[in-house]
CSV table of C-alpha atoms in Angstrom, one decimal:
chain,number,residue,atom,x,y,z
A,4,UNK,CA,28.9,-24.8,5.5
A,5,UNK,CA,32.7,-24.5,5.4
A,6,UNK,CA,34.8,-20.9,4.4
A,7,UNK,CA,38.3,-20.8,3.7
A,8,UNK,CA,40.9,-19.3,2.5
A,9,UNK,CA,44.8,-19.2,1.9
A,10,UNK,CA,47.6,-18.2,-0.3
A,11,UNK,CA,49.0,-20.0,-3.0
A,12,UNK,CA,52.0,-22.3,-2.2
A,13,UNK,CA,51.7,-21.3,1.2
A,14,UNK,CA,50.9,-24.1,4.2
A,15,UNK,CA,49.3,-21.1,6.5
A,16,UNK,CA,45.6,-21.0,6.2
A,17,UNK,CA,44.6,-17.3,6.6
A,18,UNK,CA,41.1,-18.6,7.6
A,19,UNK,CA,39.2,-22.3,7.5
A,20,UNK,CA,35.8,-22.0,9.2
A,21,UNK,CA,32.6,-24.1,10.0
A,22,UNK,CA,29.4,-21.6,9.9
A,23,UNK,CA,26.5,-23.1,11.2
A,24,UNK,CA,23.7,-23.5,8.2
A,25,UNK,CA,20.8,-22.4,10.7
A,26,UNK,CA,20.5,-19.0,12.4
A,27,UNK,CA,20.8,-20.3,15.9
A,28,UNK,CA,19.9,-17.0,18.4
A,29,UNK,CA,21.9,-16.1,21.2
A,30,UNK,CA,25.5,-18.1,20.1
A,31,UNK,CA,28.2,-16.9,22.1
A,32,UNK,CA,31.1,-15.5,19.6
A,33,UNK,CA,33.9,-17.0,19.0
A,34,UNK,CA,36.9,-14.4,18.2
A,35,UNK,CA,40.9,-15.0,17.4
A,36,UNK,CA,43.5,-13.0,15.2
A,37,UNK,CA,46.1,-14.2,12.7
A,38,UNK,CA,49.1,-12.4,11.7
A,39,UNK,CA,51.0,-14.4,9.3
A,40,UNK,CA,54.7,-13.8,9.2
A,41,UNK,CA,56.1,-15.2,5.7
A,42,UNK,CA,57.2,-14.2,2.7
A,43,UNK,CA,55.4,-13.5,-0.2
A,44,UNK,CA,53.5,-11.4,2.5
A,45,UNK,CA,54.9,-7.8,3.4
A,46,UNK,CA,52.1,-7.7,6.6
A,47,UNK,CA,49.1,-10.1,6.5
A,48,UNK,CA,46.7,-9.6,9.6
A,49,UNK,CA,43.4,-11.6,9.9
A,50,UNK,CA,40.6,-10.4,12.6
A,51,UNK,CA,37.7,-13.3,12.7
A,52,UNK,CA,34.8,-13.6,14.4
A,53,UNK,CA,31.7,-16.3,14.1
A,54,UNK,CA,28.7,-17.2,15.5
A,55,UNK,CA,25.5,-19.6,14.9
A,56,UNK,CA,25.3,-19.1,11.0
A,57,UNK,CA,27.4,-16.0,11.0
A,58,UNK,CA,31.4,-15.9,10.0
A,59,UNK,CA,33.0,-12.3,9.6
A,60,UNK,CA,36.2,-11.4,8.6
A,61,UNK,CA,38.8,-8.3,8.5
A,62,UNK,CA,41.8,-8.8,6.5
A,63,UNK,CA,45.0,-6.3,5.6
A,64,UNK,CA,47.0,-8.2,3.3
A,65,UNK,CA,49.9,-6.5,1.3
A,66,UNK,CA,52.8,-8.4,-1.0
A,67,UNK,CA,56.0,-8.0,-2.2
A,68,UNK,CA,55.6,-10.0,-5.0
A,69,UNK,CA,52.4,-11.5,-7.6
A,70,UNK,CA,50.8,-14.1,-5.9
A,71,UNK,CA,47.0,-16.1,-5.9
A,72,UNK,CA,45.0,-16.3,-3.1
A,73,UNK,CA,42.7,-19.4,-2.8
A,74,UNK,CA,39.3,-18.9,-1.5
A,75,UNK,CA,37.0,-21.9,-1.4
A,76,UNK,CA,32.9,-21.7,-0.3
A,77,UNK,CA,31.3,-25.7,0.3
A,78,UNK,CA,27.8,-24.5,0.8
A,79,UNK,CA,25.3,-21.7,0.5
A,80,UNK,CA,26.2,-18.7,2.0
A,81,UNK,CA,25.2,-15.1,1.5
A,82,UNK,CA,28.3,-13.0,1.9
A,83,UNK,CA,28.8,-9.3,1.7
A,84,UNK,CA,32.1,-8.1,0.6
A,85,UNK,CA,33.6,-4.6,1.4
A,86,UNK,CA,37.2,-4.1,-0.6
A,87,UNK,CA,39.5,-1.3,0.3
A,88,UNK,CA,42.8,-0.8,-1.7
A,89,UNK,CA,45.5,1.6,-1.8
A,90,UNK,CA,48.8,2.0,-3.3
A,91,UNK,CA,52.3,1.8,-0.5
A,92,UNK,CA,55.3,3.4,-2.1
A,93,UNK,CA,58.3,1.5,-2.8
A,94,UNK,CA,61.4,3.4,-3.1
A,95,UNK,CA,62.7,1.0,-5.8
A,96,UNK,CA,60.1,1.2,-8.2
A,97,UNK,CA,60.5,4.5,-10.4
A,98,UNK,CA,57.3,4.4,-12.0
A,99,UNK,CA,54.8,4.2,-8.8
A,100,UNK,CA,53.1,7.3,-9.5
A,101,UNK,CA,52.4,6.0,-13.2
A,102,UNK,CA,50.6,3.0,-11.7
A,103,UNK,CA,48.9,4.5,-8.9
A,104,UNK,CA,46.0,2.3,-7.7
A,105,UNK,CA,43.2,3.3,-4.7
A,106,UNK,CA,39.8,2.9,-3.9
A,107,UNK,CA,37.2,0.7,-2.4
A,108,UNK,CA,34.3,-1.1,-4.1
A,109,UNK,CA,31.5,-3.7,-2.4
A,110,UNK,CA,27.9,-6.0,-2.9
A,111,UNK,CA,26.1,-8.4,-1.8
A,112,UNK,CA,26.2,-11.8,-3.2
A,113,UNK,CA,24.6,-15.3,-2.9
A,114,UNK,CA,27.5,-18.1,-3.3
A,115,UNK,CA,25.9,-21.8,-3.3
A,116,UNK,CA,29.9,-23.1,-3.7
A,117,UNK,CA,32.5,-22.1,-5.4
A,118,UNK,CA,36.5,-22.2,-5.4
A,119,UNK,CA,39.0,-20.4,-7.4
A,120,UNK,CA,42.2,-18.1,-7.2
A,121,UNK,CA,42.6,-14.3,-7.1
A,122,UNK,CA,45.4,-12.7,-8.3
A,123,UNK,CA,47.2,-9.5,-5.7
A,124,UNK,CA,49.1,-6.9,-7.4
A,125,UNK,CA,52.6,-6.2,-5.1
A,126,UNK,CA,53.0,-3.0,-3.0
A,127,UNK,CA,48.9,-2.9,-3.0
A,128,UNK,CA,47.5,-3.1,0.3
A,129,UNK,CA,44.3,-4.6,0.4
A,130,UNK,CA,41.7,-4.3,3.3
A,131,UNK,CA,38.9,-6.8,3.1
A,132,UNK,CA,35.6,-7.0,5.6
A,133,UNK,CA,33.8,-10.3,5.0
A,134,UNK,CA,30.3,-11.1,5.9
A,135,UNK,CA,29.4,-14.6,5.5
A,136,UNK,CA,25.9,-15.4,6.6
A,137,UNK,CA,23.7,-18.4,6.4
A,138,UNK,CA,20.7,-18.7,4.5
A,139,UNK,CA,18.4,-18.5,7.6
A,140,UNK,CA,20.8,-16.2,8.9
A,141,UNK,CA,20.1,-13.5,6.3
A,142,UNK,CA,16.5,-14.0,6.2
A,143,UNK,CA,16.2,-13.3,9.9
A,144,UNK,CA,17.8,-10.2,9.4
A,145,UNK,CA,16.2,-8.9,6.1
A,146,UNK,CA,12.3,-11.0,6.0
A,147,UNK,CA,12.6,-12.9,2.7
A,148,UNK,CA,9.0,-11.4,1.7
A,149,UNK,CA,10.5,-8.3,1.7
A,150,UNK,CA,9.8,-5.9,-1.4
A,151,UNK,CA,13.8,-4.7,-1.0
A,152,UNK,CA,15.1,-7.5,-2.3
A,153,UNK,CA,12.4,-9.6,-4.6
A,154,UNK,CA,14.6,-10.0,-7.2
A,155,UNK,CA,18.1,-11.3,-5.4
A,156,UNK,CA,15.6,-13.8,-3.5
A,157,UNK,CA,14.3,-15.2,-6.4
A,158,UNK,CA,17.7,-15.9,-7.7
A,159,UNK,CA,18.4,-17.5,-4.3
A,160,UNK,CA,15.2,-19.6,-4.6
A,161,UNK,CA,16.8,-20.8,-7.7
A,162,UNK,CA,20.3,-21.7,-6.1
A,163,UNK,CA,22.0,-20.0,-8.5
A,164,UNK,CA,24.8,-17.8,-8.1
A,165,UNK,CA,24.4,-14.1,-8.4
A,166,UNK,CA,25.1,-10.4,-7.5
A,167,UNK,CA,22.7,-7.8,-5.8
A,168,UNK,CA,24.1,-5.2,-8.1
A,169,UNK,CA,25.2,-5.7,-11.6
A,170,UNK,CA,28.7,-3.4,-10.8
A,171,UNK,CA,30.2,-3.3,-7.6
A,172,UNK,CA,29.6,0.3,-5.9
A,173,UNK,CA,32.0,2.6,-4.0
A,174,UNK,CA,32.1,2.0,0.0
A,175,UNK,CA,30.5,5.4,1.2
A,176,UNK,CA,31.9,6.9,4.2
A,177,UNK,CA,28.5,5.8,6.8
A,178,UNK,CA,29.7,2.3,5.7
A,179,UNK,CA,33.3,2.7,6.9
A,180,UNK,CA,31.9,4.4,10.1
A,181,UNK,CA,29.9,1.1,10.6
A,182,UNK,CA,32.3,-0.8,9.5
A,183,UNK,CA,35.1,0.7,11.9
A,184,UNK,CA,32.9,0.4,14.8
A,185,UNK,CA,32.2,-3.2,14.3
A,186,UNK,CA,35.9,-3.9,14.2
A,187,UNK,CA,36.5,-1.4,16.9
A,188,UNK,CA,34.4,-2.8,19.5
A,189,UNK,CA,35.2,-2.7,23.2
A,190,UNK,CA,32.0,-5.1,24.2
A,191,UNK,CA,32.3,-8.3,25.3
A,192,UNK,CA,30.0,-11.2,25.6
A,193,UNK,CA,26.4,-10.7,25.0
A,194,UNK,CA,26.7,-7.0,24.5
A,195,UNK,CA,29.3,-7.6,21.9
A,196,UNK,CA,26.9,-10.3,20.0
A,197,UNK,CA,23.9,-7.9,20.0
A,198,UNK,CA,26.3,-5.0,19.0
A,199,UNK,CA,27.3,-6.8,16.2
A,200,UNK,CA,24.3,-8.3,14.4
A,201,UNK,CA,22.6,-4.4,14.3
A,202,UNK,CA,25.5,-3.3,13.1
A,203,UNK,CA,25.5,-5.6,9.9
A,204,UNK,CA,21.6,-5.0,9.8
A,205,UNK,CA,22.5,-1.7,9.7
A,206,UNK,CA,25.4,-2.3,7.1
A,207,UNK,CA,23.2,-4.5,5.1
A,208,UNK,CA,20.3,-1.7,5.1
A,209,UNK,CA,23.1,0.6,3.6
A,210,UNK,CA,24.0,-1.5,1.0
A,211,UNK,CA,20.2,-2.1,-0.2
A,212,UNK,CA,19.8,1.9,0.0
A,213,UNK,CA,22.7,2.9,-2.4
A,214,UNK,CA,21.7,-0.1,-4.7
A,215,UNK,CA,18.5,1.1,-5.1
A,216,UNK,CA,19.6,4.3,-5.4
A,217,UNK,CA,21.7,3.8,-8.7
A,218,UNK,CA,24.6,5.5,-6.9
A,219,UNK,CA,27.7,5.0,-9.9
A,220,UNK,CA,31.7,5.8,-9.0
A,221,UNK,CA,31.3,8.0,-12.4
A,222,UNK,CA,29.0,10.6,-9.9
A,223,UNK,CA,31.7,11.0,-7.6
A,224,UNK,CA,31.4,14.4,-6.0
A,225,UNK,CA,35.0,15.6,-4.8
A,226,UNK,CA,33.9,17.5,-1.7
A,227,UNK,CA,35.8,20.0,0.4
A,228,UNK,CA,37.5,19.7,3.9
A,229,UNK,CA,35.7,22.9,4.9
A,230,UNK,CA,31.9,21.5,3.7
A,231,UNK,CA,32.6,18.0,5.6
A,232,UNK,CA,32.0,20.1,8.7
A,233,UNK,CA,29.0,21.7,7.3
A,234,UNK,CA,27.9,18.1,6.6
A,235,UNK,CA,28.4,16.5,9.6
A,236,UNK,CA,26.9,19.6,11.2
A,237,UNK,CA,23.8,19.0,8.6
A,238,UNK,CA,23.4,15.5,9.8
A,239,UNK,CA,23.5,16.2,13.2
A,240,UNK,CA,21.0,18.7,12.7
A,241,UNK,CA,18.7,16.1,11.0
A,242,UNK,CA,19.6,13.4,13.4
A,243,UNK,CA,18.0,15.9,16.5
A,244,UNK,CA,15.0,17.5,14.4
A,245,UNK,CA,14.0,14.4,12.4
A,246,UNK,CA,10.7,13.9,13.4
A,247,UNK,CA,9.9,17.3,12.1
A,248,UNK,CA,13.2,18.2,9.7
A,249,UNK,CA,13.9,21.6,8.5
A,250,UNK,CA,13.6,22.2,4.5
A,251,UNK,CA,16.3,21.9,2.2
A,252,UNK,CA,16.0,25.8,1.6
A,253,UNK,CA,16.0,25.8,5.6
A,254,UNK,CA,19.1,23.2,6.3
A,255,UNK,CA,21.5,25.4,3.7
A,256,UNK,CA,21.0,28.3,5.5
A,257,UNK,CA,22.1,27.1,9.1
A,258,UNK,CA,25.0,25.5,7.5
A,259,UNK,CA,25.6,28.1,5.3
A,260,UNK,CA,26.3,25.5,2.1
A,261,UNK,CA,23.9,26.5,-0.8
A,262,UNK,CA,21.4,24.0,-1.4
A,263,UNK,CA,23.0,22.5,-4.7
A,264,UNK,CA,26.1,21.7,-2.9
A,265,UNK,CA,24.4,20.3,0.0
A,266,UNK,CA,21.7,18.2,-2.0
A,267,UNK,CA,24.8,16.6,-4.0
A,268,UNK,CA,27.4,16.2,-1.1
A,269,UNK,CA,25.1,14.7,1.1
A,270,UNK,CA,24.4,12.4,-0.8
A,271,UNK,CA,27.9,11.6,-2.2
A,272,UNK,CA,29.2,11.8,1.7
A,273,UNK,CA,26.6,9.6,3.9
A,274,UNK,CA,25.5,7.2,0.5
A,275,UNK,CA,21.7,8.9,1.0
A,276,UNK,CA,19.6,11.6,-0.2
A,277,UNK,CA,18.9,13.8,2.4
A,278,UNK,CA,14.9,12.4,2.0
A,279,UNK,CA,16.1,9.3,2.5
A,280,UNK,CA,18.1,9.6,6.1
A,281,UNK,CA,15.3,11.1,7.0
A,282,UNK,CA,13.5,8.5,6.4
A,283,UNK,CA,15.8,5.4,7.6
A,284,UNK,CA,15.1,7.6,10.8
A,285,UNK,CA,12.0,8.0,11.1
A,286,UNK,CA,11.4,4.0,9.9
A,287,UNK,CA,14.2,2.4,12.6
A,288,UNK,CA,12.3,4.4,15.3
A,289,UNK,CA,8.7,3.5,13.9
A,290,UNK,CA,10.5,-0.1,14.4
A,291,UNK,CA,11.8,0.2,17.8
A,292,UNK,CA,8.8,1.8,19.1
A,293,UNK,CA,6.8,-0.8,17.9
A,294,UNK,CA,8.7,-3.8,19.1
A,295,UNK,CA,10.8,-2.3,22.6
A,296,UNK,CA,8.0,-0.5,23.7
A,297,UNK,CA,4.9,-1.8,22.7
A,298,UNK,CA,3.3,1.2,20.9
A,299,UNK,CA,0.2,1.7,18.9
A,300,UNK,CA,0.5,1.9,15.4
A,301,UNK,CA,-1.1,5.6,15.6
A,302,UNK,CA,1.0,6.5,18.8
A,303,UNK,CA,3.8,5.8,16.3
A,304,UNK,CA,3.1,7.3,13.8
A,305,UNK,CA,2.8,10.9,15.9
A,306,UNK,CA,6.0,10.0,17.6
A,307,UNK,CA,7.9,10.1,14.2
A,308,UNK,CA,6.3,12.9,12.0
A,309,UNK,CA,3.3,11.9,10.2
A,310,UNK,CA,0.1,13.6,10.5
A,311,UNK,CA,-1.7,10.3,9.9
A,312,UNK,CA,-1.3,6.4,10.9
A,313,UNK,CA,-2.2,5.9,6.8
A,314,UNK,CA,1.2,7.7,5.7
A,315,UNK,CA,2.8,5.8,8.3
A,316,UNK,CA,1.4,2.7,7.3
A,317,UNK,CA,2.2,3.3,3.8
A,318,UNK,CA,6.0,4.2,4.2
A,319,UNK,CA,6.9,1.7,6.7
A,320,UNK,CA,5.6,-1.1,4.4
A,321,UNK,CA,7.9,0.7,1.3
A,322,UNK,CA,10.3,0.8,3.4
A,323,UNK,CA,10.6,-2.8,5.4
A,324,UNK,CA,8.0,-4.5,2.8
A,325,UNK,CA,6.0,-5.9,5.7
A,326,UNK,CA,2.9,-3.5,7.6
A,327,UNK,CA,3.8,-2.1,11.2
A,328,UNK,CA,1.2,-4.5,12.0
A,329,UNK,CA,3.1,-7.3,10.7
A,330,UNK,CA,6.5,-6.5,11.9
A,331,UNK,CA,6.0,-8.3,15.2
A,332,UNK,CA,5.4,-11.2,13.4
A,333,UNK,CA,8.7,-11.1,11.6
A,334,UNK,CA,10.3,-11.0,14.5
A,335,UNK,CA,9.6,-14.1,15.9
């Protein structure tokens, strides 16, 4: 498979990559950054990274002037594509505030080739993070059988190009954390490699939660500086206690937020019901319990909250689409 990408007219290519079109285990990355210095481009700064089937990319791009940028996929890839934009005042332009423009949007999508130009708006600075993945690549990470994403597969299957979600969604803050600490990394060599494939599983599983959630920009819930500390204080409750979590009725009262506020912020502030970060908890430990350390199914299932292996058994396939039983399985 072969990525790239560069602006109209220009000779600099912001990126041109090989991806490998197997997952091959264990491939060493390969990291460089780009900073183009030319003119249409007001600051143009490219951070890549690859590995066997895997091609990410972190782009701030801002122009002083309309341009296209040319972006060209030969092969299938599966890419998932985070967009960050926000407005830079220009002192010559009298009507800024009128035209305003900021937000952030993502999906997922399955690209089996494609090429065409995209327009930037000047005085907009875009951020862009990339995922391009191999088939096998993304199948490793997410089993193909599973029940989270039947209907994208099929389409897949079918080599036909397509969306995860009908509408792109709103980037929730959890995804920026991940997002930063990808980009942020201090690890290097192996360390860095395995840090960076969980962190897009755990991107990826964040993307497949608010899809499935029907989350829509319409429900945006403006939320106060004062109840983001009641929030964070909320999830690091949860995060300590989340094998047996307090009730809603419980959680508002040691964070002194009423429950309607803290049922609809949480959600609108980590992308997740309160229910379900629980669960994504409880699951990911079920997981690494199971696979690190070699534990029963029934040991598990005490070590994470549930009074029986059957209620285990029966949210860990909902949640994964494959039985704890199976999981080793998948991992091979």
């Amino acid at each position: 498979m072969k990525i790239k990408s560069k602006i109209e007219g220009s000779d600099d290519w912001l990126f041109i990559e090989e991806i490998a079109d197997n997952y091959t285990p264990n491939t060493p990355l390969s990291e460089k950054s780009v900073n183009i210095k030319s003119l249409p481009a007001q600051k143009l700064v490219n951070y890549q990274l690859s590995a066997g089937g895997l091609f990410l990319v972190h782009s701030t791009m801002q122009f002083n002037s309309n341009v296209k940028v040319f972006s060209e996929v030969e092969g299938e890839t599966i890419t998932s594509q985070f967009i960050f934009y926000d407005t830079h005042p220009n002192p010559e332009k009298k009507d800024l505030k009128n035209n305003r423009r900021t937000g952030s949007r993502h999906n997922i999508r399955y690209i089996p080739s494609i090429k065409g130009s995209y327009p930037m708006v000047p005085d907009i600075e875009y951020k862009y993070f990339l995922l391009v993945l191999s088939k096998p690549y993304y199948f490793h990470l997410i089993n193909q059988h599973s029940l989270l994403h039947t209907d994208f597969v099929r389409e897949i299957l079918k080599g036909k190009y397509t969306s995860f979600s009908a509408k792109d969604l709103p980037v929730t803050t959890e995804m920026k954390r991940v997002i930063n600490d990808i980009c942020e990394c201090k690890r290097t060599g192996e360390l860095k490699r395995m840090h960076t494939e969980s962190r897009i599983l755990e991107l990826l599983m964040l993307q497949l939660e608010q899809m499935q959630s029907g989350v829509e920009e319409v429900d945006k819930y403006v939320i106060k500086q004062d109840d983001l500390r009641k929030l964070e204080h909320a999830r690091d409750i949860l995060d300590a206690q989340y094998t047996y979590p307090p009730t809603i009725i419980e959680l508002s009262k040691q964070i002194a937020l009423n429950e309607f506020k803290l049922k609809r912020a949480f959600k609108e502030y980590f992308g997740t019901t309160i229910y379900g970060y629980v669960t994504r908890l409880r699951m990911e430990e079920a997981r690494r319990l199971i696979l690190e350390e070699k534990k029963t199914v029934g040991q598990v299932a005490s070590a994470v909250g549930f009074n029986h292996q059957s209620h285990l058994t029966d949210a860990f396939k909902r949640y994964f689409g494959i039985l704890p039983s199976e999981i080793k399985l998948s991992e091979e």
